[in-house]
GROMACS .gro file of C-alpha atoms in nm:
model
  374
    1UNK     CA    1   5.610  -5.135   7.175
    2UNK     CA    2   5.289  -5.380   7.019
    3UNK     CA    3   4.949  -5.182   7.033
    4UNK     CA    4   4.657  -5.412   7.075
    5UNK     CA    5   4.304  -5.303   6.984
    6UNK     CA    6   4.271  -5.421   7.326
    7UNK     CA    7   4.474  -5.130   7.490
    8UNK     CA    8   4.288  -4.893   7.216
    9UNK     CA    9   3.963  -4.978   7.303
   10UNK     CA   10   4.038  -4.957   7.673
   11UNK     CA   11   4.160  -4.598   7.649
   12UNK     CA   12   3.887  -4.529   7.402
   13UNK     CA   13   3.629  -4.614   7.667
   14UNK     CA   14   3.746  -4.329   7.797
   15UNK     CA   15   3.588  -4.055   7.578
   16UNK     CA   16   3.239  -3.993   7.615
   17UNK     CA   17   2.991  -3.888   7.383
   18UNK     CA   18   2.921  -3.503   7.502
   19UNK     CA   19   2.526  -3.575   7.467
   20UNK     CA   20   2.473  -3.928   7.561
   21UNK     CA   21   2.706  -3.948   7.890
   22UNK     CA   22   2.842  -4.287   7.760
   23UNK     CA   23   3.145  -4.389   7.616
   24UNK     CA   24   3.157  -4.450   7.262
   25UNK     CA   25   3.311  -4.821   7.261
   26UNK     CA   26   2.962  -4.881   7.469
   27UNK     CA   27   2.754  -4.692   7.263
   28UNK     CA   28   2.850  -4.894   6.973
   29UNK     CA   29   3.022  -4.604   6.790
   30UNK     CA   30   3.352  -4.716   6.764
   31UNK     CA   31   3.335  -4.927   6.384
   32UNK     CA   32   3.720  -4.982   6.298
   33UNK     CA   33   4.089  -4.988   6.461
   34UNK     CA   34   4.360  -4.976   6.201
   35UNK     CA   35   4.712  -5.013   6.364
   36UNK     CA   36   4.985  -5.000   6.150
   37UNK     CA   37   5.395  -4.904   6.299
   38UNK     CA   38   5.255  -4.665   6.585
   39UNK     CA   39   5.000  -4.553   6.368
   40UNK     CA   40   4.618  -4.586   6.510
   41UNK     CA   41   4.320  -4.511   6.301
   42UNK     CA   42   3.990  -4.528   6.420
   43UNK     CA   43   3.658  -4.511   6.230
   44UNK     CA   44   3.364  -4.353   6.463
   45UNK     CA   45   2.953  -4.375   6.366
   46UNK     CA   46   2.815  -4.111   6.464
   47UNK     CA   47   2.413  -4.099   6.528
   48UNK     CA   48   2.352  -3.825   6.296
   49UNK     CA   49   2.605  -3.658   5.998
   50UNK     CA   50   2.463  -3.317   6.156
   51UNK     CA   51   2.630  -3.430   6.471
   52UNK     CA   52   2.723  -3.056   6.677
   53UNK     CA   53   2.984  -3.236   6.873
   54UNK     CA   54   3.232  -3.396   6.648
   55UNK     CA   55   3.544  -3.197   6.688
   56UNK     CA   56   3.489  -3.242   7.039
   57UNK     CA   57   3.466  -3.631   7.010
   58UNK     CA   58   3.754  -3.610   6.775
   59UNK     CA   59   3.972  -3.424   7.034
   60UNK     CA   60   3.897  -3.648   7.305
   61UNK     CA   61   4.001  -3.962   7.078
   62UNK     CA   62   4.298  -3.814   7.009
   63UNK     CA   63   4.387  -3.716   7.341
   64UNK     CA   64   4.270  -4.059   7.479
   65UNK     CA   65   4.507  -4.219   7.186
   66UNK     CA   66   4.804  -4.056   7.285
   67UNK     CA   67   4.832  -4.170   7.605
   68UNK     CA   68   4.879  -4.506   7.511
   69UNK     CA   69   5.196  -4.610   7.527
   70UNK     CA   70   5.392  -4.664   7.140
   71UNK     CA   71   5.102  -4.425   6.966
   72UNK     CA   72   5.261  -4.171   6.762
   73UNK     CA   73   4.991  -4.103   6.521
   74UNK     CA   74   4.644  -4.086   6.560
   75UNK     CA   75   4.350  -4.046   6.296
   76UNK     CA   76   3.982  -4.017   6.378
   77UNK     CA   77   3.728  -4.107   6.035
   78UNK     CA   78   3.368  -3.982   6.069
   79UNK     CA   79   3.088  -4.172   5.918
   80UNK     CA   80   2.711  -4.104   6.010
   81UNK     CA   81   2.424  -4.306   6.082
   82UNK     CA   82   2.090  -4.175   6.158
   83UNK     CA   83   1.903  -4.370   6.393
   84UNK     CA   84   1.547  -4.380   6.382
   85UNK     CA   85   1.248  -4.322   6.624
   86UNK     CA   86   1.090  -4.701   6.494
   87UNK     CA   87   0.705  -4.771   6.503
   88UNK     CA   88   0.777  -4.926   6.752
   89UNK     CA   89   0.905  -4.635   6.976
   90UNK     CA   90   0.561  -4.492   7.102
   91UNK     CA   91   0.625  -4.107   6.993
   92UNK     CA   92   0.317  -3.993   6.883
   93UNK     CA   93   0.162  -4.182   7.249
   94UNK     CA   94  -0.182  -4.319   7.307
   95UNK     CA   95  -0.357  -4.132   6.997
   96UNK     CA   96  -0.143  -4.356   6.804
   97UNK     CA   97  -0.150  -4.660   6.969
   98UNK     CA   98  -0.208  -4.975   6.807
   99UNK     CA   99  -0.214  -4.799   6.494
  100UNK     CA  100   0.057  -4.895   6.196
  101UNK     CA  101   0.325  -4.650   6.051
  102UNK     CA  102   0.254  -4.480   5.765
  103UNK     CA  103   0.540  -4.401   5.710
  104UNK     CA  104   0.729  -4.705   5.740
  105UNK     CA  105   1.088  -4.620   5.569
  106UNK     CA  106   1.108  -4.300   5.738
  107UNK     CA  107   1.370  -4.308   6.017
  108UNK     CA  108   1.254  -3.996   6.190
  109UNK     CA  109   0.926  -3.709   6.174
  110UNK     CA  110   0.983  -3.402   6.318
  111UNK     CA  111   0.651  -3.182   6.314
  112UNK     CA  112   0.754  -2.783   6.327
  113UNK     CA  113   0.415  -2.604   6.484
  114UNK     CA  114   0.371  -2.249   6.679
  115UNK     CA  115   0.069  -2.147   6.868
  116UNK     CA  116   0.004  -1.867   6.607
  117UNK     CA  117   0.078  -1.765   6.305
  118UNK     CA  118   0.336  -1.492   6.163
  119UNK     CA  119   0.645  -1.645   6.385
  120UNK     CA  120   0.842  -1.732   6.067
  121UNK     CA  121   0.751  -2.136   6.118
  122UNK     CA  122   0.750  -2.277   5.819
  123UNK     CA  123   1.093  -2.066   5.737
  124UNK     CA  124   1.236  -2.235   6.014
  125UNK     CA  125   1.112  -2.583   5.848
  126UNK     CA  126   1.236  -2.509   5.521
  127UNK     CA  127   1.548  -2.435   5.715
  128UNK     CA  128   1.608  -2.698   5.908
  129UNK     CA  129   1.541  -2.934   5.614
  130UNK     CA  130   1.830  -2.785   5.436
  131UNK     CA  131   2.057  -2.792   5.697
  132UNK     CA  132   2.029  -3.154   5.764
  133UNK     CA  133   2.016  -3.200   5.390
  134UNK     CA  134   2.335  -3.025   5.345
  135UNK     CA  135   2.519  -3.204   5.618
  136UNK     CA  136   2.490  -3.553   5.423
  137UNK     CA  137   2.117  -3.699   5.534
  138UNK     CA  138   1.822  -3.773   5.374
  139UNK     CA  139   1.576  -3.533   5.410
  140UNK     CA  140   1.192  -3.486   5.269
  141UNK     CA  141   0.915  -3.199   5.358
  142UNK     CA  142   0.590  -3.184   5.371
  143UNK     CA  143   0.404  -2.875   5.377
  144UNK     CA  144   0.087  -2.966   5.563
  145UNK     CA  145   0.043  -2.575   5.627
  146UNK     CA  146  -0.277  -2.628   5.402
  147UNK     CA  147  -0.445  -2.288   5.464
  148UNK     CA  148  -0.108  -2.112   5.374
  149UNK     CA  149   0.130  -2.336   5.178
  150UNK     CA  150   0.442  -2.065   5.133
  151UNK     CA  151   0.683  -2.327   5.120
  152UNK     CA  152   0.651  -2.387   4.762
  153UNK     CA  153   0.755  -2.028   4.701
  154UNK     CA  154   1.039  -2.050   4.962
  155UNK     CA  155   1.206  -2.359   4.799
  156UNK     CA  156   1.166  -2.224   4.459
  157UNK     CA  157   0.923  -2.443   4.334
  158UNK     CA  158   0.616  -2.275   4.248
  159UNK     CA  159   0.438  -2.333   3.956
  160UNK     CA  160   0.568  -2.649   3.943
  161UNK     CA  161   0.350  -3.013   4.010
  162UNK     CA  162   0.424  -3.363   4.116
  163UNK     CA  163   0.415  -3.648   3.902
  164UNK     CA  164   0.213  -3.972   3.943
  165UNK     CA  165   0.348  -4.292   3.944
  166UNK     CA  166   0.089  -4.582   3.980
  167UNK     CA  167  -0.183  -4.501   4.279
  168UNK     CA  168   0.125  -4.254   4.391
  169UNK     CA  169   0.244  -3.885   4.389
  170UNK     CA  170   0.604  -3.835   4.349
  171UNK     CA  171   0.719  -3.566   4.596
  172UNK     CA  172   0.976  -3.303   4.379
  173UNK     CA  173   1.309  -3.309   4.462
  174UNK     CA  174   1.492  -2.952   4.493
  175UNK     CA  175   1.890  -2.895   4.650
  176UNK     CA  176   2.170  -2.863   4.518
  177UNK     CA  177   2.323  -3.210   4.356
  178UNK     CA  178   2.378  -3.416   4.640
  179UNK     CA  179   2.117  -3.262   4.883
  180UNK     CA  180   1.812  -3.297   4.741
  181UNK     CA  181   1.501  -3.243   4.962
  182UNK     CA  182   1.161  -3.417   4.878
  183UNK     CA  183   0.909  -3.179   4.860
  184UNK     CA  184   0.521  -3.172   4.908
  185UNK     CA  185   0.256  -2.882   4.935
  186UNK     CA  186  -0.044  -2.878   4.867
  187UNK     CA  187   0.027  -2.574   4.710
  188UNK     CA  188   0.135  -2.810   4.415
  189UNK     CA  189  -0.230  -2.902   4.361
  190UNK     CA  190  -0.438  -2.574   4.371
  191UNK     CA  191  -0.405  -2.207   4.171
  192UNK     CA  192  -0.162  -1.946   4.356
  193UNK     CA  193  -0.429  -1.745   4.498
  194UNK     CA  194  -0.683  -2.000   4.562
  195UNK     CA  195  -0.833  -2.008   4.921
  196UNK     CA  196  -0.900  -2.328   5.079
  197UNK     CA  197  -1.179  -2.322   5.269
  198UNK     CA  198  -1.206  -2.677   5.394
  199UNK     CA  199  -1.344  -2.795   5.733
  200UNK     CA  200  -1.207  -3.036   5.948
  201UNK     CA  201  -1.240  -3.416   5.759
  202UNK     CA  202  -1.107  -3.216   5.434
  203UNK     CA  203  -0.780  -3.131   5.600
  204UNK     CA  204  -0.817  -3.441   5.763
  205UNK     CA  205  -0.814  -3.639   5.424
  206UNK     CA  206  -0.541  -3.428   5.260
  207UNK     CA  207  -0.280  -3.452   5.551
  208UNK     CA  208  -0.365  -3.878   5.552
  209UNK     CA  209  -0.302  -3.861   5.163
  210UNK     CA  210   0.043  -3.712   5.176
  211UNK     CA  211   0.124  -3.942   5.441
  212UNK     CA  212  -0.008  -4.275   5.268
  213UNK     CA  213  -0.017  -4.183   4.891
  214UNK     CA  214   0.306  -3.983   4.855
  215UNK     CA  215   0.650  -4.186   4.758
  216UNK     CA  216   0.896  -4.054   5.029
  217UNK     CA  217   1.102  -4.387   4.998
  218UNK     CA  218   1.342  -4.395   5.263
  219UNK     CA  219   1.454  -4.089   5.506
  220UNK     CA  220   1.683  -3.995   5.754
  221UNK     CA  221   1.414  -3.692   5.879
  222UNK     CA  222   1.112  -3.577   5.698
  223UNK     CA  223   1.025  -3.196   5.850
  224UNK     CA  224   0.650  -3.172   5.887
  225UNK     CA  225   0.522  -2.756   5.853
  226UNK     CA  226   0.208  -2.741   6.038
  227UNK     CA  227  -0.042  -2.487   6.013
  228UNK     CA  228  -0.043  -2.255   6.342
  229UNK     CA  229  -0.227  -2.331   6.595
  230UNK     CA  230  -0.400  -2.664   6.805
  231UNK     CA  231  -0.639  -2.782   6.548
  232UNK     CA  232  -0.701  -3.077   6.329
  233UNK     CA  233  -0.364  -3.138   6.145
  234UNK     CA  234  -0.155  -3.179   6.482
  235UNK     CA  235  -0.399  -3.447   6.587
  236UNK     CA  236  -0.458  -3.621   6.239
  237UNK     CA  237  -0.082  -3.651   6.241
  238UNK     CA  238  -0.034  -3.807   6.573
  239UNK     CA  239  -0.301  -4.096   6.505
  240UNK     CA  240  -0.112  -4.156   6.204
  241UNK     CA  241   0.248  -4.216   6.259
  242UNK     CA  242   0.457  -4.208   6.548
  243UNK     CA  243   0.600  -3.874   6.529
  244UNK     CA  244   0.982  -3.843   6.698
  245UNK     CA  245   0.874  -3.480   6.869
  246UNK     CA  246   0.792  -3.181   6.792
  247UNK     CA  247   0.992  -2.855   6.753
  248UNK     CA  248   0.803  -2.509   6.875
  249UNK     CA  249   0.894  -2.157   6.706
  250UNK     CA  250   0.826  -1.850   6.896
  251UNK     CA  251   0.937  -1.513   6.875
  252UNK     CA  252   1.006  -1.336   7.221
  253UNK     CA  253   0.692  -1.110   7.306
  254UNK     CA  254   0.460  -1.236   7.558
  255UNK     CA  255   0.164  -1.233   7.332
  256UNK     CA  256   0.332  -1.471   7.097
  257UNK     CA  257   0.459  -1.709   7.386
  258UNK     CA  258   0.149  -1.730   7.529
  259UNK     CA  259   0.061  -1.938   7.239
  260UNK     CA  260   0.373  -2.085   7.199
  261UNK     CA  261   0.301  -2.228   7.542
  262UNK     CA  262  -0.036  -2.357   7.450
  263UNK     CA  263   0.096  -2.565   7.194
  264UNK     CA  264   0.354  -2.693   7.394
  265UNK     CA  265   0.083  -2.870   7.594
  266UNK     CA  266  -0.101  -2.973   7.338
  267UNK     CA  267   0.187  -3.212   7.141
  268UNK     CA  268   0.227  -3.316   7.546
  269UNK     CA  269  -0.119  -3.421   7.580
  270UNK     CA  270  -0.096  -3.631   7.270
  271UNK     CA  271   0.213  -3.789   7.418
  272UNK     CA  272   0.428  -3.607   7.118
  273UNK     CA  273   0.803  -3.555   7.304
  274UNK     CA  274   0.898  -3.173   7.221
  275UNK     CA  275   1.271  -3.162   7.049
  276UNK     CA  276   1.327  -2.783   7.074
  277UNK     CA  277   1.209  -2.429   7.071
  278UNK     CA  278   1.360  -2.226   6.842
  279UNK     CA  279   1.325  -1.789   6.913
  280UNK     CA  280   1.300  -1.663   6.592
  281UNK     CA  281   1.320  -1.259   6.481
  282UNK     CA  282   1.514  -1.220   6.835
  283UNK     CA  283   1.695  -0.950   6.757
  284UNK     CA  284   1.826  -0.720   6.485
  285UNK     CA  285   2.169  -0.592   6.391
  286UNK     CA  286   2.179  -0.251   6.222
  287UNK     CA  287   2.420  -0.171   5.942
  288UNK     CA  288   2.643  -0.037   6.198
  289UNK     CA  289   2.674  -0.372   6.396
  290UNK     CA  290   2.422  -0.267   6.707
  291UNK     CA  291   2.201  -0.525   6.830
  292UNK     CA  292   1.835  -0.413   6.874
  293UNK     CA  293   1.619  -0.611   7.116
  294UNK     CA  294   1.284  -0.551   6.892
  295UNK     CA  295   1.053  -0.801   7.026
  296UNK     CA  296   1.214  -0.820   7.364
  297UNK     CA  297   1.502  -1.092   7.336
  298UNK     CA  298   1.509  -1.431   7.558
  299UNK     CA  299   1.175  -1.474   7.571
  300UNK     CA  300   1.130  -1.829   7.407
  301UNK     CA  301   1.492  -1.961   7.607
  302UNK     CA  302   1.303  -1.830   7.935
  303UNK     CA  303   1.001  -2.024   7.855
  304UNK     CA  304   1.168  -2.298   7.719
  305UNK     CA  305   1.419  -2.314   8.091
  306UNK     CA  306   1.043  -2.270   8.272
  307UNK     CA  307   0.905  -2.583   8.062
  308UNK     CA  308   1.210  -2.793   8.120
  309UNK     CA  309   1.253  -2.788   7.731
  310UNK     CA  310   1.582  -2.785   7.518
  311UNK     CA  311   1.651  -2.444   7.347
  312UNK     CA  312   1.768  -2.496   7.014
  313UNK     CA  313   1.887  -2.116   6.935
  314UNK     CA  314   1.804  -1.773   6.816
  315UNK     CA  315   1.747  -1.656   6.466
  316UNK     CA  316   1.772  -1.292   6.491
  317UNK     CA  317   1.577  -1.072   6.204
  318UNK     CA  318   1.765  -1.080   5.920
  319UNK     CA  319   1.707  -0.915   5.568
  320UNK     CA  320   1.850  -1.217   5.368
  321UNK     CA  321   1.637  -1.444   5.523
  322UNK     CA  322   1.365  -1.284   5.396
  323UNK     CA  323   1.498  -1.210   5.034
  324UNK     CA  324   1.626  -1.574   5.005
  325UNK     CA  325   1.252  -1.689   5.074
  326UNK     CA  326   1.075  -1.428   4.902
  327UNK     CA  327   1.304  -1.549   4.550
  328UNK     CA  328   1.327  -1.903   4.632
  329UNK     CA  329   1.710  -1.939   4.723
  330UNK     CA  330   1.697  -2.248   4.889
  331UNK     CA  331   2.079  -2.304   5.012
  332UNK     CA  332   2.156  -1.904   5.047
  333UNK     CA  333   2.122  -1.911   5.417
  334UNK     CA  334   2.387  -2.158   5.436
  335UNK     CA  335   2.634  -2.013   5.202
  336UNK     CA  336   2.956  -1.930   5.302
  337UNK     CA  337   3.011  -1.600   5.448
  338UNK     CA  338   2.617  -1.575   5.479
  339UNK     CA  339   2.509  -1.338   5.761
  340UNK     CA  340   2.216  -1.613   5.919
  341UNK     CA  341   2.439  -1.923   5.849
  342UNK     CA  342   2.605  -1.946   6.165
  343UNK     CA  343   2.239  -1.903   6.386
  344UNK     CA  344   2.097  -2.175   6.138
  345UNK     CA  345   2.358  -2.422   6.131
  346UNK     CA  346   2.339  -2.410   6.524
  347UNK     CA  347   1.955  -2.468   6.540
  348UNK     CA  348   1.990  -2.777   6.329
  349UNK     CA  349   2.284  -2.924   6.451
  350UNK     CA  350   2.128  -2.855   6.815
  351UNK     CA  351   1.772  -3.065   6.676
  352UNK     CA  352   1.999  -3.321   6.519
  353UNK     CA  353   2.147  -3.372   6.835
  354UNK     CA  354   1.861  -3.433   7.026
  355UNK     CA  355   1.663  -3.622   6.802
  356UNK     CA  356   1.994  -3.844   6.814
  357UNK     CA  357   1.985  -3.855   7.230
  358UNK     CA  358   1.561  -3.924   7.213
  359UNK     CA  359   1.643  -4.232   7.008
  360UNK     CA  360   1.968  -4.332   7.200
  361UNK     CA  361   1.791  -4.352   7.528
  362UNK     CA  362   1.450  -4.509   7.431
  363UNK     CA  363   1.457  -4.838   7.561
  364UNK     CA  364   1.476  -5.026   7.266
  365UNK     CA  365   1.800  -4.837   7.219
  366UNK     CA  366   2.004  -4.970   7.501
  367UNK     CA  367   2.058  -5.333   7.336
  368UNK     CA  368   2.426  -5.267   7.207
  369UNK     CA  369   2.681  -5.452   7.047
  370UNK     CA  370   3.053  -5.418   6.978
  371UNK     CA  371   3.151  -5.490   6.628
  372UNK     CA  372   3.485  -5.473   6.536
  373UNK     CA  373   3.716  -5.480   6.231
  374UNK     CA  374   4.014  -5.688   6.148
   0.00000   0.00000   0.00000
């Protein structure tokens, strides 16, 4: 029995993409067919290497595969590439308009805010980044948190400056080989325990210099820490480059979601598209494995289901979250066996898919071609 790429791509047009409701052959996904005595391998592109669906594309394929008559062997290669938001692509909404992209090389910016402070925020930033770092993508941060820059402590960088190159900054670059993060703060610039006490156009000026003067070179994501709140930095940001969304932490309590909410509609009225919310300290697990609702769990899922907002996940309370910030451990949330791996893992892989379905259904996304290997 012959196989043609023909029949493969016809039964291939059969699996759908779990997030995007198309087939992959239509999609554009589908990169290679390799067909060799019965033997069928095909290379898939996914949208983002942090892609939370891929065993369940790679089942479908297979199943698909097999029912083609002659197949007796089928194997599925993974490769990744992250598509990007565009200047083009209108995120950041009328405050933007007209305006160009900062940030030109950047493929997507994913601001991290929470209507007040003390939600855990910028751990969730720092998190994220290493996640998607970790799973094979580019990945910078910026710590725009000026009032409070703890991210330089949390990646294990403190004490530590950038270097200049030309009219420049070099952001530093901390991971483990292979998944380095670019790194800014402005906690790079000034003494530990030095307050900032800067109005508005200060902030202002700082937050346009790490966007215009900083070499990010080229990105898959670069995470943007904001400081809590509605004030100046969200705004500055969204004149300046066309942010892909936003992603909202919140821990359960009313009090705190009331804010949460608030800033919510604030990204909305500047036209930003919100990505997630993320419910962080949502519960706690003793010693003896019993969960303790502490802040009164579900909160931020309820008022992201209210909102008509995705729900990226929980991040209960968890004493090596903590201790990895507090000393700088940048990967030990992530490390096998970890207690908070599996929670963080599913936030980012949950963002990573939908900043793959925003920039799959943008119009400027829907012009798709076939390409094909011999």
């Amino acid at each position: 029995m012959v196989i043609t790429k023909e029949a493969v791509l016809e039964a291939l047009r059969t699996v759908q993409d779990p997030e995007l409701f198309k087939d992959i052959v239509t999609l554009n996904m589908v990169k290679d067919i390799n067909i060799s005595d019965g033997r069928v391998a095909v290379g898939v592109e996914l949208t983002t290497p942090a892609c939370p669906m891929k065993d369940k594309i790679r089942g479908d394929v297979n199943a698909a595969l097999a029912r083609v008559p002659g197949v007796t062997a089928v194997q599925v290669n993974f490769t990744a590439q992250v598509r990007g938001s565009g200047p083009s692509a209108g995120a950041s909404g009328p405050a933007s308009a007209g305006k160009p992209n900062a940030l030109p090389l950047v493929k997507n910016t994913i601001a991290v805010g929470a209507g007040k402070g003390g939600v855990g925020k910028s751990t969730i930033a720092l998190n994220l980044a290493v996640g998607l770092a970790i799973q094979g993508a580019k990945v910078g941060l910026m710590d725009a948190d000026v009032y409070g820059p703890s991210i330089p402590t949390m990646a294990g960088l403190e004490g530590q400056s950038p270097t200049v190159s030309g009219d420049r900054m070099v952001p530093l670059l901390v991971g483990p080989a292979g998944h380095g993060i670019k790194v800014m703060s402005i906690g790079f610039l000034v003494p530990k325990e030095k307050a900032l006490i800067w109005r508005g156009p200060m902030v202002h000026g700082v937050v346009k210099q790490f966007l215009e003067q900083v070499e990010w070179g080229e990105l898959d994501y670069l995470i943007i820490d904001l400081p809590p709140g509605t004030g100046d930095v969200s705004l500055t940001l969204s004149q300046q480059i066309p942010l892909t969304g936003a992603v909202i932490v919140a821990t359960p309590q009313e009090v705190a979601l009331m804010d949460a909410r608030r800033a919510v509609r604030m990204f909305q009225q500047l036209g930003v598209e919100i990505l997630g919310v993320v419910e962080n300290m949502s519960y706690f697990v003793c010693e003896h494995g019993q969960e303790y609702d502490i802040f009164g769990r579900g909160g931020a899922q309820h008022m992201a289901q209210t909102m008509g907002l995705p729900f990226l996940g929980e991040v209960p309370i968890d004493m090596t979250i903590r201790q990895n910030g507090d000393t700088g451990n940048l990967i030990g949330n992530y490390q096998p066996g970890a207690s908070a791996n599996a929670a963080m893992t599913g936030v980012t892989e949950l963002l990573a898919g939908q900043i793959s379905i925003r920039n799959m259904t943008r119009p400027a996304a829907k012009k798709l071609s076939l390409q094909i290997s011999d």
